[in-house]
XYZ file of C-alpha atoms in Angstrom:
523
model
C -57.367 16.636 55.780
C -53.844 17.169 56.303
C -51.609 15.131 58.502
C -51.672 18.051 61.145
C -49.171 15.556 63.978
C -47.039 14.793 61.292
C -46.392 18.191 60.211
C -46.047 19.925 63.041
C -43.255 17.177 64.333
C -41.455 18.553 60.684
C -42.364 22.283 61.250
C -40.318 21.864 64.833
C -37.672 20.016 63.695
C -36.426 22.068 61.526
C -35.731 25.139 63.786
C -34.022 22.991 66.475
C -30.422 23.687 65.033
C -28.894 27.424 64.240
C -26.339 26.110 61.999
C -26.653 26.535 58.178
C -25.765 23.513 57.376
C -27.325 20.885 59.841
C -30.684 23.320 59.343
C -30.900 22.607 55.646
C -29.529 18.930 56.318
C -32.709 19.157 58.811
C -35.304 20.217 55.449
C -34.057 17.591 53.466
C -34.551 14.490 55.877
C -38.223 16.007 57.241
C -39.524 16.871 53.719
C -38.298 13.270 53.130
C -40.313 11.746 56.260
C -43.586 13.917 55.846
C -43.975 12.504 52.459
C -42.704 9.242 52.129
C -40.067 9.828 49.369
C -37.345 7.802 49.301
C -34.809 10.060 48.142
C -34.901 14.047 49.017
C -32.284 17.201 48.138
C -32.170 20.725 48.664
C -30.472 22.482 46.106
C -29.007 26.146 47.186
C -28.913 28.861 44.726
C -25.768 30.413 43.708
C -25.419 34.307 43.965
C -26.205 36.464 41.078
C -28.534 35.247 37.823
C -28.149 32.134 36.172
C -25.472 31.114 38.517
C -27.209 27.341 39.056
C -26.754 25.936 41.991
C -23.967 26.772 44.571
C -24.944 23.779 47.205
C -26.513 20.669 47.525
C -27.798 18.587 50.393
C -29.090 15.096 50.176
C -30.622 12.446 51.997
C -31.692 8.439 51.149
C -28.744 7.712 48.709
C -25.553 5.510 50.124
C -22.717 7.173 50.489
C -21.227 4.875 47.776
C -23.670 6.014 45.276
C -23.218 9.533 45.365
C -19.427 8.759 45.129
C -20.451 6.856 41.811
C -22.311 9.845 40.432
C -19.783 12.498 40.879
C -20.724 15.905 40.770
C -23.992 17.120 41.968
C -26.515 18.750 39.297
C -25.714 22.010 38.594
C -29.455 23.248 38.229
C -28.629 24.735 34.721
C -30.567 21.747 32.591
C -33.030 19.236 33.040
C -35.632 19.086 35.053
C -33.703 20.689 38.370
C -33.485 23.897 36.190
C -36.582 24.180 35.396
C -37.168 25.199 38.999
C -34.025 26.936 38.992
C -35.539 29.404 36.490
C -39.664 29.100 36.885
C -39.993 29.002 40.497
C -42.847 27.443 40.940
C -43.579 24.131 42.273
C -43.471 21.004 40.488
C -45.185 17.389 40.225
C -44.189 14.622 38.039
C -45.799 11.044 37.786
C -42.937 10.086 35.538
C -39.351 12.038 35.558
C -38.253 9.861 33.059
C -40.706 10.637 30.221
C -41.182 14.273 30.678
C -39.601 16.309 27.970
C -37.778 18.391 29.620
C -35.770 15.598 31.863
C -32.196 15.282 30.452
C -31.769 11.913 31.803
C -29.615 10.249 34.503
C -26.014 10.016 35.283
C -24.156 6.407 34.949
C -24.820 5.187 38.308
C -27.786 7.162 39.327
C -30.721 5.329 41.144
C -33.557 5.314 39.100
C -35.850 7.678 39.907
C -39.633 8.626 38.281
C -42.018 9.751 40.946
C -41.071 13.624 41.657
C -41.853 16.584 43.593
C -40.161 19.788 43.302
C -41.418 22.818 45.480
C -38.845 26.388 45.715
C -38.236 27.462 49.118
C -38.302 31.439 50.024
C -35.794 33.211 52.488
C -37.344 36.624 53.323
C -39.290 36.973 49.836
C -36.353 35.701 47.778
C -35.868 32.416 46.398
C -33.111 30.386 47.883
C -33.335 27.195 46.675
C -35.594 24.035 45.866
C -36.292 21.332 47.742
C -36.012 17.939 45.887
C -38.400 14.762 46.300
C -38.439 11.340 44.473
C -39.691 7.742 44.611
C -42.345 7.908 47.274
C -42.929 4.770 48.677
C -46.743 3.398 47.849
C -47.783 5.418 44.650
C -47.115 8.691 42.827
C -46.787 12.087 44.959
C -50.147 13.840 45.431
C -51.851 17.714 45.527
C -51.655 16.528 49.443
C -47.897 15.870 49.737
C -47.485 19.005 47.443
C -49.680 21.395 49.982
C -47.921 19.737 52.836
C -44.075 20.390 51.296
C -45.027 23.998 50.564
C -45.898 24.460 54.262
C -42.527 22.915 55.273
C -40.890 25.059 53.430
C -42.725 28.359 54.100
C -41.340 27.135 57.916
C -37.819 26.458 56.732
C -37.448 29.531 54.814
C -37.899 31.330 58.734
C -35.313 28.571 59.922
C -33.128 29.620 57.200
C -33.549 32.847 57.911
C -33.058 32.654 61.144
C -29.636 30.424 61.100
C -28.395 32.993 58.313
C -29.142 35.981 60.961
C -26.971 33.625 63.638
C -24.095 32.374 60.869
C -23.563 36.123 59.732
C -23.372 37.133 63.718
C -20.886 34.500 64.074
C -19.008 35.243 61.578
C -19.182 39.096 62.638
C -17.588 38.273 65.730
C -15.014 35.922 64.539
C -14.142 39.120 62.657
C -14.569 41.296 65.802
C -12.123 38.822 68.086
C -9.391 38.519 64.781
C -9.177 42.433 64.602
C -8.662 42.465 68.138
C -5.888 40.262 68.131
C -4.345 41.447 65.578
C -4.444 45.111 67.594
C -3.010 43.186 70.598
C -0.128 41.333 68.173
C 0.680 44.463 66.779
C 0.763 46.691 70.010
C 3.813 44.352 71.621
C 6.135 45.021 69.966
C 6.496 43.118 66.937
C 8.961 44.083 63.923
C 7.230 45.484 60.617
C 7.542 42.493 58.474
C 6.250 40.396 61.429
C 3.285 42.980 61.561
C 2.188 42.061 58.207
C 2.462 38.545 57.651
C 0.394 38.903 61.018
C -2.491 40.573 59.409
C -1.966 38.503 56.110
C -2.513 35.076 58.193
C -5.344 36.291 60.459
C -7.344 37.771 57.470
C -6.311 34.341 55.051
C -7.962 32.261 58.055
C -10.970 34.076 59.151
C -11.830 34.950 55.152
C -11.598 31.263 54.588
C -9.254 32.543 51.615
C -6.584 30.284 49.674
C -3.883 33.136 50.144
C -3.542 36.216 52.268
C -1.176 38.868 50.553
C -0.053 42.116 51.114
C 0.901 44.384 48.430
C 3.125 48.105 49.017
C 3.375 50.946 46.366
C 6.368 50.718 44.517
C 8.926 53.332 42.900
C 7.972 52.774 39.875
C 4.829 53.247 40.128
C 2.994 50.055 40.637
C 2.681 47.761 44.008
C 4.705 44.601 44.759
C 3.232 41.347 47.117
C 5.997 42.077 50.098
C 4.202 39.353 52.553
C 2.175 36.476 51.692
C 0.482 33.984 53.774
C -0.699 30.529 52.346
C -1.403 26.507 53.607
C 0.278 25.524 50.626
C 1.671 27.302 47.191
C 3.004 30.229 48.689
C 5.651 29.568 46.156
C 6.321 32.852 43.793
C 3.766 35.032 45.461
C 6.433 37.131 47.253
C 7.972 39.745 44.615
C 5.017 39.660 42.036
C 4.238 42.872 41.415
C 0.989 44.295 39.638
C 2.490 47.065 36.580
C 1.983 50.670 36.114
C -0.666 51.274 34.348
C -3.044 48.223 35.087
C -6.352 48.761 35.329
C -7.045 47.979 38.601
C -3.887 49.843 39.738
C -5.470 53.461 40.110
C -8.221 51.833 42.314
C -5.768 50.586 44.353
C -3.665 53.404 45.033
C -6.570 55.289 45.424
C -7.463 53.649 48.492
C -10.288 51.977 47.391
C -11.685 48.281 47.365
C -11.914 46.320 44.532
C -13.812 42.814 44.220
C -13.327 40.237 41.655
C -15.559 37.447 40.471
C -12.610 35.376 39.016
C -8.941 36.677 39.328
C -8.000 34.393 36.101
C -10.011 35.896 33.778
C -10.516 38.893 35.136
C -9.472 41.386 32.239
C -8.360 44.401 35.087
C -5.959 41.305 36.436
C -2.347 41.255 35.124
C 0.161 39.487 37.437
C 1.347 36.031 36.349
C -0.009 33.931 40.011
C -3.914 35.732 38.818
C -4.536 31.786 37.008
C -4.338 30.835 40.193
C -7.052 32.296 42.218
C -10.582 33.028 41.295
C -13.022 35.214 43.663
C -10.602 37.924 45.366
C -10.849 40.906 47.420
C -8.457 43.827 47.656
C -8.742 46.200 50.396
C -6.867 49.006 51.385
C -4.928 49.430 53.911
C -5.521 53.004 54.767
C -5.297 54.970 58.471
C -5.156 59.031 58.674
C -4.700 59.753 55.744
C -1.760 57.243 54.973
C -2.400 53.991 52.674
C 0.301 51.388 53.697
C -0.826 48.927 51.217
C -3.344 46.293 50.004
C -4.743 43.271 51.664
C -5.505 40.710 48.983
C -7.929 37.844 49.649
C -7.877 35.914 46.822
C -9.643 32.188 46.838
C -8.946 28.924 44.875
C -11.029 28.542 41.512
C -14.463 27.143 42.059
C -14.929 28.699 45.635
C -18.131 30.368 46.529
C -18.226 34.132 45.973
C -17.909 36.501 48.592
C -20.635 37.229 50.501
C -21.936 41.167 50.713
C -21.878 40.312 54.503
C -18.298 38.851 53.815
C -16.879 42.226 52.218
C -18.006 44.297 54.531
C -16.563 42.935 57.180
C -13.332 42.346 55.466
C -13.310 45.788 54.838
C -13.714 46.972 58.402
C -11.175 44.433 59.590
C -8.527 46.007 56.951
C -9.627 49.263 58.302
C -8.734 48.149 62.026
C -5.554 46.625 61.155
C -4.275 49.232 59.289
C -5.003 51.822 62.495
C -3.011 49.475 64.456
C -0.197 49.041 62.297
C -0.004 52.597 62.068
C -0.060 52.655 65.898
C 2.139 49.914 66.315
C 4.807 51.719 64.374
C 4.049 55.493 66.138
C 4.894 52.953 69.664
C 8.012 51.843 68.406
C 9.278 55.242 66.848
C 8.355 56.194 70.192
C 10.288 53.289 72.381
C 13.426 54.062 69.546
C 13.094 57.736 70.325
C 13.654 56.863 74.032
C 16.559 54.605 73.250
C 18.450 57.628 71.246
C 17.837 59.950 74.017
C 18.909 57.005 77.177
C 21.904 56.557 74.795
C 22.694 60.365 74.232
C 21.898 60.992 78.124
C 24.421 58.207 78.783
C 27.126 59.717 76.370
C 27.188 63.021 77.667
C 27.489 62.038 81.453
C 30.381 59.863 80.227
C 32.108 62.491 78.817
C 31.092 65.652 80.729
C 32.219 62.952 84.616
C 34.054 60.075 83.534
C 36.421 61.328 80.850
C 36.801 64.707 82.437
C 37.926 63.450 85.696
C 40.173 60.510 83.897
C 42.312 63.592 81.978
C 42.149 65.168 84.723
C 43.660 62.793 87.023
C 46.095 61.914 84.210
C 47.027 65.231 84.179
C 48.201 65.162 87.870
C 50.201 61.746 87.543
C 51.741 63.213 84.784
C 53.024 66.395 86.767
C 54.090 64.068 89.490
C 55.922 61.587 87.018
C 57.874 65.166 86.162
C 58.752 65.743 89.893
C 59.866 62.280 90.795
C 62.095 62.057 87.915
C 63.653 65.100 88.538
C 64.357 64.596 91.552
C 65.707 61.197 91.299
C 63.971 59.819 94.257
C 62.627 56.468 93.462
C 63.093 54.889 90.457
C 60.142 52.242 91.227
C 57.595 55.100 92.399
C 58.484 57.252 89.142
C 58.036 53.193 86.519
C 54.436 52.876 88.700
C 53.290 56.460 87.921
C 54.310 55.592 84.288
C 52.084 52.678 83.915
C 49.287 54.255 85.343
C 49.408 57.269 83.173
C 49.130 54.869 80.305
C 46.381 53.070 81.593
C 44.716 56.175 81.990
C 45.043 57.182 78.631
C 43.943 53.965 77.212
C 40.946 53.870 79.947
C 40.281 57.291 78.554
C 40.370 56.377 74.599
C 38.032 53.109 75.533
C 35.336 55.742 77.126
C 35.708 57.939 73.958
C 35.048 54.869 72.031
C 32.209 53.707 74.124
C 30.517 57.230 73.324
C 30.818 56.977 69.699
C 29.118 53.659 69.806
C 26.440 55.007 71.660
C 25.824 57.826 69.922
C 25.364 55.785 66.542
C 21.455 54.426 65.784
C 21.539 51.057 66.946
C 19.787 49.130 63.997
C 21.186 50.797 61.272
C 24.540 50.033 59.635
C 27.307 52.258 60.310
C 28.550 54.514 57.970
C 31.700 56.126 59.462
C 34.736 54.457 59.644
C 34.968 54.422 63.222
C 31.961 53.329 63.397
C 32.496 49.713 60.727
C 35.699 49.348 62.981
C 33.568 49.333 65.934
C 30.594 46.672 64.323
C 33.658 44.217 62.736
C 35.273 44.083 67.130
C 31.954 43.522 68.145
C 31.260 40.748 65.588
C 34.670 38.811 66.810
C 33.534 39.335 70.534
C 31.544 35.899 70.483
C 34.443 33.551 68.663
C 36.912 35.822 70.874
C 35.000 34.724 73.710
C 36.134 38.569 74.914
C 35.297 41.932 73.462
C 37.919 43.656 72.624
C 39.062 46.762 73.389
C 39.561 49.397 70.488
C 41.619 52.746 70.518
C 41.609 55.331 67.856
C 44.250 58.096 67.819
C 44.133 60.968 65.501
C 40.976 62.267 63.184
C 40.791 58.402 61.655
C 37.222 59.901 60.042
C 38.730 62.274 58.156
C 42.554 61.569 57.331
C 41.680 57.734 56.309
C 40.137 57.523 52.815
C 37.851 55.027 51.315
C 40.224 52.781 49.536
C 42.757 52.524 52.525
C 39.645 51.876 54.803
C 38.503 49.316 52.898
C 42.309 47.136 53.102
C 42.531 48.098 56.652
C 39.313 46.391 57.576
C 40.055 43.323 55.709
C 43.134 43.132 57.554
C 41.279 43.713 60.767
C 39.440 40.768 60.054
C 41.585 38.193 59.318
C 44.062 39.508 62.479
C 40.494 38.760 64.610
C 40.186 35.793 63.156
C 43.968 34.227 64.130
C 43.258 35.783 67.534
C 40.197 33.421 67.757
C 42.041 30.757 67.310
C 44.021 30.919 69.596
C 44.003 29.322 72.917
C 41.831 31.011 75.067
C 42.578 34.282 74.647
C 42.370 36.873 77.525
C 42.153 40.087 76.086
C 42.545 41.703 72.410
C 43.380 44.946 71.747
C 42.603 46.979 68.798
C 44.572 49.874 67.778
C 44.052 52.083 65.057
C 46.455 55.438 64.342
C 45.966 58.201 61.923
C 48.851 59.826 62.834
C 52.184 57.648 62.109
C 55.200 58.735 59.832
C 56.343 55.550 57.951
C 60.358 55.162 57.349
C 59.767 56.862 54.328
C 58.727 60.004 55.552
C 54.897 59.613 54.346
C 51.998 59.758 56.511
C 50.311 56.691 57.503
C 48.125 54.713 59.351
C 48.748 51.866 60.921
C 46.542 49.087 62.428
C 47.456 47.034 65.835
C 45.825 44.060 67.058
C 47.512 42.875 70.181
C 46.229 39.369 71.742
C 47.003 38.293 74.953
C 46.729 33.971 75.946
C 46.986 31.512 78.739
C 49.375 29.346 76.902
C 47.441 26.357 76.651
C 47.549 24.455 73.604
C 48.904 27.582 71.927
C 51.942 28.472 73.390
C 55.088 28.742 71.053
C 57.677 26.473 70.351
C 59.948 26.773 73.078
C 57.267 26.156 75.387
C 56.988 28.907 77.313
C 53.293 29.466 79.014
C 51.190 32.705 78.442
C 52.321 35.235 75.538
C 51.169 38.628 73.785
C 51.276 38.516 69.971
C 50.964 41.508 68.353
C 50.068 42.189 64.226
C 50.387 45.136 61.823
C 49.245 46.906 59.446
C 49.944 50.106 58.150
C 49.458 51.964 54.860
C 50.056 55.571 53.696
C 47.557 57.724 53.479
């Protein structure tokens, strides 16, 4: 009769745990107990035919000797693959003189007393169970009957800690495209956005590299982001060739799934020797493919799962709807900016400028009156200085408008508008903006090769106005519409700095000064 307390203490203790690993870890130590063997293993088969075995779990031998012995068998030879390929179970009296035994690694216990029985996951074979040396005699049709049972109960186990790793892992998968959403949805800046999804999809894929690759011009796609622990080295630039086999797939929008990137024949980048089971999935929302997501793993690595692409695929699926929302929200939030900046110019110069001339205009007719009637001499100098201010208040408000009426981000392209980016540059070593004037149709009288001197002498006039002591203000003048002495027209730059006088006053001592450069040219 069979030990019925016995094996129903094994039959329960292997469904106690829901994790893979500590349930097979669970076979291997009861099978070991309900027997009496002194060593047991459970071998896991790899995916696909002939593929040997992909894991192997062990119990009875010191850690020491399994260090000795190296590598686990691979279930392609010997006596482990015969059960690898017959499937059916197997009892030895003597491992060491059966024909088929290929013999023991240097260091390897010695072994002769074996018992080999495959264990079934939902009508498929996924792996053997392993049993040797059982203490007080050879293994019997008893300890064979008994092992079969315990692993008719673990394949359930199995099954049932494959059901809860593969929900796990679905909602790993289900939080990471979340986040991603949430990442993407605040804001961040495009290449930000994809070296986001590249590092979420490297870590939850368990993956050696996450990479994203963009169409090029010429026809083929380039990595532009790539996320990595280590060796990230070269992987940004690569680009995959026109007219590679696995190109059209790509473009295409569809998936493609590689065994082994380094010897994959449809793989032509030079970094391919580096990885070996990949995945490339588009990323692909309405209609618009933004690029690949490339999974690859290091050489040797288990394949991916069916359960593993699929949800791969979904998550480059989600991430690619929110990139493509994340960019719609900040067209959007740019879109606002252009019209808050627009709004902004126009009530500027339809109030602020308006009333400015016209006030101007007034001070100006009463400048006329004063001085022609010779009244005050002080009253008519006043009136003069605030015209001018006026005048320069007003040219500062003009300039102010341009500026805002010029994209933010992008570089400027008008003259006005490089004049305008090289003041704003010196504001923080100025420690004060400075104010800039233009006077005449600078955009269209100044050409390219006079523009090009005058800003270089902007520059180095902002510069010996930063090093001055403390300067208080800086003005920056810039007019289209001088005559030089001889007779030409010209243009001529002015940068005017005013100082306290400390530390930079001039040699006669004197406290706070103006110093004024030019530059002119003719046009």
């Amino acid at each position: 009769p069979l030990p019925l307390p016995r094996l129903l203490e094994a039959v329960l203790g292997v469904g106690n745990d829901l994790e893979l690993r500590g349930t097979l870890q669970r076979i291997v130590e009861n099978a070991a107990a309900l027997t009496g063997a002194r060593y047991a293993a459970l071998g896991v088969l790899a995916p696909g035919e002939d593929n040997g075995l992909a894991e192997f779990c062990t119990t009875g031998m010191p850690q020491a000797d399994r260090d000795r012995i190296g590598h686990p068998p691979t279930g392609r030879r010997g006596v482990p693959g015969v059960l690898v390929h017959d499937r059916v179970p197997l009892r030895l009296t003597d491992l060491t003189t059966d024909p088929r035994s290929c013999g023991m690694p240097p260091g390897h216990p010695e072994m002769r007393g074996f018992l080999g029985v495959p264990l079934f996951v939902e009508d498929e074979v996924y792996g053997n169970l392993y049993l040797a040396e059982k203490r007080g005699g050879p293994f019997t049709a008893e300890d064979e009957q008994l092992v079969r049972l315990l692993a008719a109960q673990a394949g359930i186990a199995i099954g049932n800690a494959r059901l809860y790793e593969t929900a796990r892992r679905r909602e790993r998968w289900i939080e990471g495209a979340a986040a991603v959403t949430t990442a993407l949805l605040t804001g961040e800046a495009a290449a930000d956005a994809l070296m986001t999804v590249a590092e979420r999809a490297r870590v939850l894929a368990d993956a050696s590299a996450g990479v994203i690759l963009q169409p090029t011009d010429e026809g083929g796609m380039e990595i532009v982001t790539a996320s990595a622990p280590v060796g990230v080295e070269g992987l940004v630039g690569t680009t995959i060739a026109p007219g590679s086999a696995v190109l059209e797939q790509l473009l295409g929008g569809e998936p493609v799934f590689l065994d082994d990137s380094a010897t994959d024949a449809r793989m032509t980048t030079p970094v391919r020797h580096r990885f070996g089971p990949s995945m490339m999935l588009p990323l692909q929302a309405e209609g618009r493919l933004i690029g690949t997501l490339a999974l690859p793993r290091r050489r040797g690595a288990p394949q991916y799962s069916p359960a593993e692409k699929l949800l791969a695929t979904q998550f480059a699926s989600q991430a690619a709807l929110a990139l493509v929302l994340a960019d719609a929200q900040q067209r959007r939030e740019r879109l606002a900016v252009f019209e808050d900046r627009d709004r902004i110019a126009r009530d500027l110069h339809d109030l602020v400028v308006q009333r400015l001339f016209a006030t101007g205009m007034m001070l100006e007719s009463t400048q006329r009156r004063t001085a022609a009637e010779e009244r005050d001499a002080g009253v008519h100098a006043t009136l003069g200085r605030a015209v001018d201010e006026l005048r320069s208040t007003v040219q500062e408000v003009r300039t102010a408008i341009f500026a805002l009426q010029q994209p933010p981000a992008d570089a400027p392209t008008s003259f006005r508008g490089k004049v305008l980016r090289e003041t704003a540059a010196a504001a923080a070593a100025l420690g004060v903006r400075p104010s800039v004037a233009f006077t005449g149709p600078v955009d269209a009288r100044i050409p390219d090769r006079v523009a090009g001197h005058l800003l270089a002498a902007l520059r180095d006039a902002l510069a010996a106005a930063s090093r001055r002591s403390d300067p208080t203000r800086t003005a920056v003048t810039v007019d289209a519409t001088v005559t030089l002495p001889d007779g030409r027209p010209g243009v001529r730059l002015t940068v005017s700095t005013d100082d306290d006088g400390g530390g930079g006053a001039d040699d006669s001592g004197t406290g706070g000064r103006e110093t004024t450069a030019t530059w002119q040219s003719p046009l």
